[in-house]
């Protein structure tokens, strides 16, 4: 059975990609930085430039995992984008740092095609009518709120109250605590377990969404695609 193709833009080490794979997609990743830990075929390229090329009918060639595949826009079933979130994090605002907002140009390029797409980012990012996902929705021992905007209707599980304490920054979680996987956190092995990303290093973990989030969203995308095919 041929799987629908999903391209993950700004893929980093592939947390979102892994979830979409588990949901049933053939996943390909694009990032401007080398990503030797990325677990699927990969293209090192500026994501915005890659989107523009794809929209103009230029094929993109991905390599890795024993495969080389060139993909054109008409072959892509869905797109995901996780533009860098530094522009919207409280830490960067407190420090007075400025970063480009890549959410708007990503959305604009996604909207040119009409195929299903998802943009993920942190609370505070300028997403339109997003759903919020949280770790305990999926049995994860981290809260890690993330927003998901889409051009299809997404639903979110019930968001339970946060009753479990989160470990202090820089300390490995004690029994009965959730993990805070950000910055120079301690306990990479524990972070891999909590996030569900055994292949990732510290840099990849602190930038990622847990694959459970995108698997959940991916199943809604798959259902939408199947409904369109059958209608």
Coordinates of N, CA and C in Angstrom, one line a residue:
X1 N 0.8 -1.2 0.0 CA 0.0 0.0 0.0 C 0.9 1.3 0.0
X2 N 0.6 2.2 -0.9 CA 1.4 3.4 -1.0 C 0.9 4.4 0.0
X3 N 1.9 4.9 0.8 CA 1.5 5.9 1.9 C 1.5 7.3 1.3
X4 N 0.6 8.1 1.8 CA 0.7 9.5 1.4 C 1.9 10.2 1.8
X5 N 2.4 11.1 1.0 CA 3.7 11.8 1.3 C 3.4 13.1 2.2
X6 N 4.2 13.2 3.3 CA 4.2 14.3 4.1 C 5.6 14.9 4.1
X7 N 5.7 16.2 3.8 CA 7.0 16.9 4.0 C 7.0 17.8 5.3
X8 N 8.0 17.5 6.1 CA 8.1 18.2 7.4 C 9.2 19.3 7.2
X9 N 8.7 20.6 7.1 CA 9.6 21.7 6.9 C 10.1 22.2 8.3
X10 N 11.4 22.6 8.4 CA 12.0 23.0 9.6 C 12.0 21.7 10.5
X11 N 12.5 20.6 10.0 CA 12.2 19.3 10.7 C 13.1 19.1 11.9
X12 N 14.3 19.8 12.0 CA 15.3 19.5 13.1 C 15.5 18.0 13.1
X13 N 15.5 17.4 14.3 CA 15.9 16.0 14.4 C 14.7 15.0 14.3
X14 N 13.5 15.5 13.9 CA 12.4 14.7 13.5 C 11.4 14.2 14.5
X15 N 11.2 15.0 15.6 CA 10.1 14.6 16.5 C 8.8 14.6 15.8
X16 N 8.4 15.7 15.1 CA 7.1 15.7 14.4 C 7.1 14.7 13.3
X17 N 8.2 14.5 12.6 CA 8.3 13.5 11.5 C 7.9 12.1 12.0
X18 N 8.5 11.8 13.1 CA 8.3 10.4 13.6 C 6.8 10.2 13.9
X19 N 6.1 11.2 14.5 CA 4.7 11.0 14.7 C 3.9 10.9 13.5
X20 N 4.2 11.7 12.5 CA 3.5 11.5 11.2 C 3.7 10.2 10.5
X21 N 4.9 9.7 10.7 CA 5.2 8.3 10.2 C 4.3 7.3 10.9
X22 N 4.2 7.4 12.2 CA 3.4 6.4 12.9 C 1.9 6.6 12.6
X23 N 1.5 7.8 12.1 CA 0.1 8.0 11.7 C -0.2 7.4 10.4
X24 N 0.9 7.1 9.6 CA 0.7 6.5 8.3 C 1.2 7.2 7.1
X25 N 2.0 8.2 7.3 CA 2.6 9.0 6.2 C 4.0 8.5 5.8
X26 N 4.4 8.7 4.6 CA 5.7 8.5 4.1 C 6.3 9.9 4.3
X27 N 7.3 10.1 5.3 CA 7.7 11.4 5.7 C 9.1 11.7 5.1
X28 N 9.2 13.0 4.7 CA 10.5 13.6 4.2 C 10.7 14.9 4.9
X29 N 12.0 15.1 5.2 CA 12.3 16.3 6.0 C 13.2 17.3 5.4
X30 N 13.0 18.6 5.7 CA 13.8 19.7 5.2 C 14.2 20.6 6.4
X31 N 15.5 20.9 6.4 CA 16.0 21.8 7.4 C 17.3 22.5 6.8
X32 N 17.5 23.7 7.2 CA 18.7 24.5 6.7 C 20.0 24.0 7.3
X33 N 19.9 23.3 8.5 CA 21.1 22.8 9.1 C 21.3 21.3 8.9
X34 N 22.5 20.7 8.9 CA 22.7 19.3 8.8 C 21.9 18.6 9.9
X35 N 21.3 17.5 9.6 CA 20.5 16.7 10.7 C 20.9 15.2 10.5
X36 N 22.1 14.9 10.9 CA 22.5 13.5 10.8 C 21.7 12.5 11.6
X37 N 21.0 13.0 12.6 CA 20.1 12.1 13.4 C 18.7 11.9 12.8
X38 N 18.4 12.7 11.8 CA 17.0 12.7 11.3 C 16.7 11.3 10.7
X39 N 15.6 10.7 11.1 CA 15.4 9.2 10.8 C 14.7 8.9 9.5
X40 N 14.6 9.9 8.6 CA 13.9 9.7 7.3 C 14.7 10.4 6.2
X41 N 14.4 10.2 4.9 CA 15.1 10.9 3.9 C 15.0 12.4 4.1
X42 N 16.1 13.1 3.8 CA 16.3 14.5 4.3 C 16.9 15.3 3.1
X43 N 16.5 16.6 3.1 CA 17.1 17.6 2.2 C 17.6 18.8 3.1
X44 N 18.9 19.1 3.0 CA 19.4 20.3 3.7 C 19.2 21.5 2.8
X45 N 18.3 22.4 3.2 CA 17.9 23.5 2.4 C 17.1 24.5 3.2
X46 N 17.2 25.8 2.9 CA 16.4 26.7 3.6 C 14.9 26.4 3.3
X47 N 14.1 26.2 4.4 CA 12.7 25.7 4.2 C 11.9 26.7 3.4
X48 N 12.0 28.0 3.6 CA 11.2 28.9 2.8 C 11.6 28.8 1.3
X49 N 12.8 28.7 1.0 CA 13.3 28.6 -0.4 C 12.7 27.3 -1.0
X50 N 12.8 26.2 -0.2 CA 12.3 24.9 -0.6 C 10.8 25.0 -0.9
X51 N 10.0 25.7 -0.1 CA 8.6 25.8 -0.3 C 8.3 26.6 -1.6
X52 N 9.1 27.7 -1.8 CA 8.9 28.4 -3.0 C 9.2 27.6 -4.3
X53 N 10.3 26.8 -4.2 CA 10.6 26.0 -5.3 C 9.5 24.9 -5.6
X54 N 9.0 24.3 -4.5 CA 8.0 23.3 -4.7 C 6.7 23.9 -5.3
X55 N 6.4 25.1 -4.8 CA 5.2 25.7 -5.3 C 5.3 26.1 -6.8
X56 N 6.6 26.3 -7.3 CA 6.8 26.7 -8.7 C 6.9 25.5 -9.6
X57 N 6.8 24.3 -9.0 CA 6.9 23.1 -9.8 C 8.2 22.5 -9.9
X58 N 9.2 23.0 -9.1 CA 10.5 22.4 -9.0 C 10.6 21.2 -8.1
X59 N 11.1 20.1 -8.5 CA 11.2 18.9 -7.6 C 12.3 19.1 -6.6
X60 N 12.0 18.4 -5.5 CA 13.0 18.4 -4.3 C 13.5 17.0 -4.2
X61 N 14.8 16.8 -4.0 CA 15.4 15.5 -3.9 C 15.9 15.3 -2.5
X62 N 15.4 14.2 -1.9 CA 15.7 13.8 -0.5 C 16.5 12.5 -0.5
X63 N 17.5 12.5 0.4 CA 18.4 11.3 0.5 C 18.5 10.9 2.0
X64 N 18.6 9.5 2.1 CA 18.8 9.0 3.5 C 18.0 7.7 3.7
X65 N 18.4 7.0 4.7 CA 17.8 5.7 5.0 C 17.7 4.8 3.8
X66 N 18.8 4.8 3.0 CA 18.9 3.9 1.9 C 18.0 4.3 0.7
X67 N 17.5 5.5 0.7 CA 16.6 6.0 -0.4 C 17.1 7.3 -1.0
X68 N 16.7 7.5 -2.2 CA 16.8 8.8 -2.9 C 15.5 9.0 -3.6
X69 N 14.8 10.1 -3.3 CA 13.5 10.3 -3.9 C 13.3 11.8 -4.3
X70 N 12.9 12.0 -5.5 CA 12.6 13.4 -6.0 C 11.1 13.5 -6.0
X71 N 10.6 14.6 -5.3 CA 9.2 14.8 -5.1 C 8.7 16.1 -5.7
X72 N 7.6 16.1 -6.4 CA 7.0 17.3 -7.0 C 5.7 17.6 -6.2
X73 N 5.3 18.9 -6.3 CA 4.2 19.3 -5.5 C 2.9 18.4 -5.6
X74 N 2.6 18.0 -6.8 CA 1.4 17.2 -7.1 C 1.4 15.8 -6.4
X75 N 2.6 15.4 -5.9 CA 2.8 14.1 -5.2 C 2.6 14.3 -3.7
X76 N 2.6 15.5 -3.2 CA 2.6 15.7 -1.8 C 1.2 15.7 -1.3
X77 N 0.9 15.0 -0.2 CA -0.5 14.9 0.3 C -0.7 15.9 1.4
X78 N 0.4 16.3 2.2 CA 0.2 17.2 3.3 C 1.6 17.8 3.6
X79 N 1.5 18.9 4.3 CA 2.8 19.6 4.8 C 2.7 19.9 6.2
X80 N 3.8 19.9 6.9 CA 3.9 20.3 8.3 C 5.1 21.3 8.4
X81 N 4.9 22.4 9.2 CA 6.0 23.3 9.4 C 6.1 23.7 10.8
X82 N 7.3 23.7 11.4 CA 7.6 24.2 12.7 C 8.6 25.3 12.6
X83 N 8.2 26.5 12.2 CA 9.2 27.6 12.1 C 9.9 27.8 13.4
X84 N 11.1 28.2 13.4 CA 11.8 28.5 14.6 C 11.0 29.4 15.5
X85 N 10.9 29.1 16.8 CA 10.0 29.7 17.7 C 10.6 30.8 18.6
X86 N 11.9 31.1 18.4 CA 12.6 32.0 19.3 C 11.9 33.4 19.4
X87 N 11.3 33.8 18.3 CA 10.7 35.1 18.3 C 9.5 35.2 19.3
X88 N 9.0 34.1 19.8 CA 7.8 34.1 20.6 C 8.0 33.6 22.0
X89 N 9.2 33.1 22.4 CA 9.5 32.6 23.7 C 9.7 33.7 24.7
X90 N 9.2 33.5 25.9 CA 9.4 34.5 27.0 C 10.8 34.8 27.3
X91 N 11.7 33.7 27.2 CA 13.1 33.9 27.6 C 13.7 34.9 26.6
X92 N 13.4 34.8 25.3 CA 14.0 35.7 24.4 C 13.5 37.2 24.5
X93 N 12.2 37.3 24.9 CA 11.6 38.6 25.1 C 12.2 39.3 26.3
X94 N 12.4 38.5 27.3 CA 13.0 39.1 28.6 C 14.4 39.6 28.3
X95 N 15.2 38.8 27.5 CA 16.6 39.2 27.2 C 16.6 40.3 26.1
X96 N 15.5 40.6 25.5 CA 15.5 41.7 24.5 C 16.0 41.3 23.2
X97 N 16.1 40.0 22.9 CA 16.6 39.5 21.7 C 15.5 39.5 20.6
X98 N 15.8 39.7 19.4 CA 14.9 39.7 18.3 C 15.2 38.6 17.3
X99 N 14.2 38.0 16.7 CA 14.3 36.9 15.8 C 13.2 37.1 14.7
X100 N 13.5 36.6 13.5 CA 12.5 36.8 12.4 C 11.3 35.9 12.7
X101 N 10.1 36.4 12.3 CA 8.9 35.7 12.4 C 8.7 35.0 11.1
X102 N 8.8 33.6 11.1 CA 8.7 32.8 9.9 C 7.3 32.2 9.8
X103 N 6.5 32.4 10.8 CA 5.1 31.8 10.7 C 4.3 32.3 9.5
X104 N 4.3 33.6 9.4 CA 3.5 34.3 8.3 C 3.9 33.8 6.9
X105 N 5.2 33.9 6.6 CA 5.6 33.4 5.2 C 5.4 31.9 5.0
X106 N 5.5 31.1 6.1 CA 5.3 29.7 5.9 C 3.8 29.5 5.6
X107 N 2.9 30.2 6.4 CA 1.5 30.0 6.2 C 1.1 30.5 4.7
X108 N 1.6 31.6 4.3 CA 1.3 32.1 3.0 C 1.7 31.1 1.9
X109 N 2.9 30.5 2.0 CA 3.3 29.5 1.0 C 2.5 28.2 1.1
X110 N 2.2 27.8 2.3 CA 1.3 26.6 2.5 C 0.0 26.8 1.8
X111 N -0.6 28.0 2.0 CA -2.0 28.3 1.5 C -2.0 28.3 -0.1
X112 N -0.9 28.4 -0.7 CA -0.9 28.5 -2.2 C -1.4 27.2 -2.8
X113 N -1.3 26.1 -2.1 CA -1.6 24.8 -2.8 C -3.0 24.2 -2.5
X114 N -3.6 24.5 -1.4 CA -4.9 24.0 -1.0 C -4.8 22.6 -0.4
X115 N -3.6 22.0 -0.3 CA -3.5 20.6 0.3 C -3.5 20.8 1.8
X116 N -3.8 19.8 2.6 CA -3.8 19.9 4.0 C -2.4 20.3 4.6
X117 N -2.4 21.2 5.5 CA -1.2 21.6 6.2 C -1.4 21.9 7.6
X118 N -0.3 21.9 8.4 CA -0.2 22.1 9.8 C 1.0 23.0 10.1
X119 N 0.8 24.0 10.9 CA 1.9 24.8 11.5 C 1.9 24.6 13.0
X120 N 3.0 24.3 13.5 CA 3.2 24.1 15.0 C 4.1 25.1 15.6
X121 N 3.7 25.6 16.8 CA 4.6 26.5 17.4 C 4.3 26.6 18.9
X122 N 5.0 27.5 19.6 CA 4.8 27.6 21.1 C 3.7 28.6 21.4
X123 N 3.1 28.5 22.6 CA 2.1 29.5 23.0 C 2.7 30.9 22.9
X124 N 1.9 31.8 22.4 CA 2.4 33.1 22.2 C 2.7 33.4 20.7
X125 N 2.9 32.3 19.9 CA 3.1 32.5 18.5 C 1.8 32.9 17.8
X126 N 1.9 33.7 16.7 CA 0.7 34.2 16.1 C 0.0 33.2 15.2
X127 N -0.5 32.1 15.8 CA -1.2 31.1 15.0 C -2.7 31.5 15.1
X128 N -3.4 31.1 14.0 CA -4.9 31.4 13.9 C -5.7 30.2 14.3
X129 N -6.5 30.4 15.3 CA -7.5 29.5 15.9 C -6.8 28.1 16.0
X130 N -5.7 28.0 16.8 CA -5.0 26.7 16.9 C -5.6 25.9 18.0
X131 N -5.3 24.6 18.0 CA -5.6 23.8 19.2 C -4.3 23.7 20.0
X132 N -4.4 23.4 21.3 CA -3.2 23.2 22.1 C -3.2 21.8 22.6
X133 N -2.0 21.2 22.4 CA -1.7 19.8 22.9 C -0.8 19.9 24.1
X134 N -0.9 18.9 25.0 CA -0.2 18.9 26.3 C 0.2 17.4 26.6
X135 N 1.3 17.2 27.1 CA 1.9 15.9 27.3 C 0.9 14.9 28.0
X136 N 0.3 15.2 29.1 CA -0.6 14.2 29.8 C -1.7 13.7 29.0
X137 N -2.1 14.5 27.9 CA -3.1 14.0 27.0 C -2.7 12.7 26.4
X138 N -1.4 12.4 26.3 CA -0.9 11.2 25.7 C -0.1 10.4 26.6
X139 N -0.3 10.6 27.9 CA 0.5 9.8 28.9 C 1.9 10.2 29.1
X140 N 2.3 11.4 28.7 CA 3.7 11.8 28.8 C 4.0 12.6 30.1
X141 N 5.1 12.4 30.6 CA 5.5 13.0 31.9 C 6.2 14.4 31.6
X142 N 5.5 15.2 30.8 CA 6.0 16.6 30.6 C 4.7 17.3 30.1
X143 N 4.6 18.6 30.4 CA 3.4 19.3 30.0 C 3.7 19.8 28.5
X144 N 4.7 20.6 28.3 CA 5.2 20.9 26.9 C 4.0 21.4 26.0
X145 N 3.4 22.5 26.4 CA 2.3 23.0 25.5 C 2.8 23.4 24.1
X146 N 2.0 22.9 23.1 CA 2.3 23.3 21.8 C 1.0 23.6 21.0
X147 N 1.1 24.6 20.1 CA -0.1 25.0 19.3 C 0.0 24.4 17.9
X148 N -1.2 24.1 17.4 CA -1.3 23.5 16.0 C -2.4 24.3 15.3
X149 N -2.0 24.9 14.2 CA -2.9 25.6 13.3 C -3.0 24.7 12.0
X150 N -4.2 24.7 11.4 CA -4.3 23.9 10.2 C -5.4 24.5 9.3
X151 N -5.4 24.1 8.0 CA -6.5 24.5 7.1 C -7.6 23.4 7.1
X152 N -7.5 22.4 8.0 CA -8.6 21.4 8.2 C -9.0 21.6 9.7
X153 N -10.1 21.1 10.0 CA -10.6 21.2 11.4 C -9.8 20.2 12.3
X154 N -9.2 20.7 13.3 CA -8.5 19.8 14.3 C -9.2 19.8 15.6
X155 N -9.2 18.7 16.3 CA -9.8 18.7 17.6 C -8.7 18.3 18.6
X156 N -8.9 18.7 19.9 CA -7.9 18.4 20.9 C -8.6 17.6 22.0
X157 N -7.8 16.6 22.6 CA -8.4 15.9 23.8 C -8.6 16.9 24.9
X158 N -9.3 16.4 25.9 CA -9.6 17.3 27.1 C -8.3 17.6 27.8
X159 N -8.1 18.9 28.1 CA -6.9 19.4 28.7 C -7.1 19.4 30.3
X160 N -6.6 18.4 30.9 CA -6.7 18.2 32.3 C -5.9 19.2 33.1
X161 N -6.3 19.5 34.3 CA -5.5 20.4 35.2 C -4.1 19.9 35.4
X162 N -3.2 20.8 35.6 CA -1.8 20.4 35.9 C -1.6 20.2 37.4
X163 N -1.6 19.0 37.8 CA -1.5 18.6 39.2 C -0.2 18.1 39.6
X164 N 0.6 17.6 38.6 CA 1.9 17.1 38.9 C 3.0 18.2 38.8
X165 N 3.8 18.3 39.8 CA 4.9 19.4 39.8 C 5.9 19.1 38.7
X166 N 6.5 20.2 38.2 CA 7.6 20.0 37.2 C 8.9 20.3 37.8
X167 N 9.9 19.5 37.5 CA 11.2 19.6 38.1 C 11.8 21.0 37.8
X168 N 12.6 21.4 38.8 CA 13.3 22.7 38.6 C 14.3 22.6 37.4
X169 N 14.5 23.8 36.8 CA 15.3 23.8 35.6 C 16.7 23.4 36.0
X170 N 17.3 22.5 35.1 CA 18.7 22.0 35.3 C 18.8 20.8 36.2
X171 N 17.7 20.3 36.8 CA 17.8 19.2 37.6 C 17.0 18.0 37.1
X172 N 17.6 16.8 37.2 CA 16.9 15.6 36.8 C 15.6 15.4 37.6
X173 N 14.5 15.0 37.0 CA 13.3 14.8 37.7 C 13.4 13.8 38.8
X174 N 12.7 14.1 40.0 CA 12.6 13.1 41.0 C 11.3 12.4 40.8
X175 N 11.1 11.3 41.6 CA 9.9 10.6 41.5 C 8.7 11.5 41.8
X176 N 7.7 11.4 40.9 CA 6.5 12.2 41.1 C 6.6 13.6 40.5
X177 N 7.6 13.8 39.7 CA 7.8 15.1 39.0 C 7.7 14.9 37.5
X178 N 7.2 15.9 36.8 CA 7.3 15.9 35.3 C 8.6 16.6 34.9
X179 N 9.1 16.3 33.7 CA 10.3 16.9 33.2 C 10.1 18.1 32.4
X180 N 11.0 19.1 32.5 CA 11.0 20.3 31.7 C 12.2 20.2 30.7
X181 N 11.9 19.8 29.5 CA 12.9 19.5 28.5 C 13.2 20.8 27.7
X182 N 13.9 21.7 28.3 CA 14.2 23.0 27.7 C 15.7 23.4 28.0
X183 N 16.3 24.2 27.2 CA 17.6 24.8 27.5 C 18.6 23.7 27.8
X184 N 19.5 23.9 28.7 CA 20.5 23.0 29.1 C 20.0 22.0 30.2
X185 N 18.9 21.3 29.9 CA 18.3 20.5 30.9 C 19.3 19.3 31.2
X186 N 19.1 18.7 32.4 CA 19.9 17.6 32.8 C 19.1 16.3 32.6
X187 N 19.8 15.2 32.2 CA 19.2 13.9 32.1 C 18.7 13.7 30.7
X188 N 19.6 13.6 29.7 CA 19.3 13.4 28.3 C 18.6 12.0 28.1
X189 N 19.1 11.0 28.8 CA 18.4 9.7 28.6 C 17.0 9.7 29.1
X190 N 16.8 10.4 30.2 CA 15.4 10.5 30.8 C 14.6 11.4 29.8
X191 N 15.2 12.4 29.2 CA 14.5 13.2 28.3 C 14.1 12.4 27.0
X192 N 14.9 11.5 26.6 CA 14.5 10.7 25.4 C 13.3 9.8 25.8
X193 N 13.3 9.3 27.0 CA 12.2 8.5 27.4 C 10.9 9.3 27.5
X194 N 11.0 10.4 28.1 CA 9.8 11.3 28.3 C 9.2 11.8 27.0
X195 N 10.1 12.2 26.0 CA 9.7 12.7 24.8 C 9.3 11.6 23.7
X196 N 9.8 10.4 24.0 CA 9.6 9.3 23.0 C 10.5 9.5 21.8
X197 N 11.8 10.0 22.0 CA 12.7 10.2 20.9 C 14.1 9.6 21.2
X198 N 14.2 8.3 21.2 CA 15.4 7.6 21.6 C 16.7 8.0 20.8
X199 N 16.5 8.5 19.6 CA 17.6 8.8 18.7 C 18.1 10.2 18.8
X200 N 17.5 11.0 19.6 CA 17.8 12.5 19.6 C 18.8 12.8 20.7
X201 N 19.6 13.9 20.5 CA 20.5 14.4 21.5 C 19.8 15.6 22.2
X202 N 20.5 16.2 23.1 CA 19.9 17.3 23.9 C 19.4 18.4 23.0
X203 N 20.2 18.8 22.0 CA 19.7 19.9 21.1 C 18.4 19.5 20.4
X204 N 18.3 18.3 19.9 CA 17.1 17.8 19.3 C 15.9 17.8 20.2
X205 N 16.1 17.3 21.4 CA 15.0 17.1 22.3 C 14.4 18.5 22.8
X206 N 15.3 19.5 23.0 CA 14.7 20.7 23.5 C 14.0 21.5 22.5
X207 N 14.2 21.2 21.2 CA 13.6 21.9 20.1 C 12.4 21.2 19.6
X208 N 12.2 19.9 20.0 CA 11.2 19.1 19.3 C 9.8 19.1 20.0
X209 N 8.8 18.6 19.3 CA 7.5 18.2 19.9 C 7.6 16.7 20.0
X210 N 6.9 16.2 21.1 CA 6.9 14.7 21.2 C 6.2 14.1 20.0
X211 N 6.7 13.0 19.4 CA 6.0 12.4 18.3 C 4.5 12.1 18.6
X212 N 4.2 11.8 19.8 CA 2.8 11.6 20.2 C 1.8 12.7 19.7
X213 N 2.3 13.9 19.7 CA 1.5 15.1 19.3 C 1.2 15.0 17.8
X214 N 2.2 14.8 17.0 CA 2.0 14.8 15.6 C 1.4 13.5 15.1
X215 N 1.5 12.4 15.8 CA 0.8 11.2 15.5 C -0.7 11.5 15.6
X216 N -1.1 12.1 16.7 CA -2.5 12.4 16.9 C -3.0 13.3 15.8
X217 N -2.3 14.4 15.5 CA -2.7 15.3 14.4 C -2.6 14.6 13.1
X218 N -1.6 13.8 12.9 CA -1.5 13.1 11.6 C -2.7 12.1 11.3
X219 N -3.2 11.5 12.4 CA -4.4 10.6 12.2 C -5.6 11.4 11.7
X220 N -5.7 12.7 12.2 CA -6.8 13.5 11.7 C -6.6 13.9 10.3
X221 N -5.3 14.2 9.9 CA -5.0 14.5 8.5 C -5.3 13.3 7.6
X222 N -4.9 12.1 8.0 CA -5.1 10.9 7.2 C -6.6 10.7 7.0
X223 N -7.4 10.9 8.1 CA -8.8 10.7 8.0 C -9.4 11.7 7.0
X224 N -8.9 13.0 7.0 CA -9.4 14.0 6.1 C -9.1 13.6 4.6
X225 N -7.8 13.2 4.4 CA -7.4 12.8 3.1 C -8.2 11.7 2.5
X226 N -8.5 10.7 3.3 CA -9.3 9.5 2.9 C -10.7 9.9 2.6
X227 N -11.2 10.8 3.4 CA -12.6 11.3 3.2 C -12.7 12.0 1.8
X228 N -11.7 12.9 1.5 CA -11.7 13.6 0.2 C -11.6 12.6 -0.9
X229 N -10.8 11.6 -0.8 CA -10.6 10.6 -1.9 C -11.9 9.9 -2.1
X230 N -12.6 9.6 -1.1 CA -13.8 8.8 -1.2 C -15.1 9.6 -1.5
X231 N -15.0 10.9 -1.4 CA -16.1 11.7 -1.6 C -16.4 12.0 -3.1

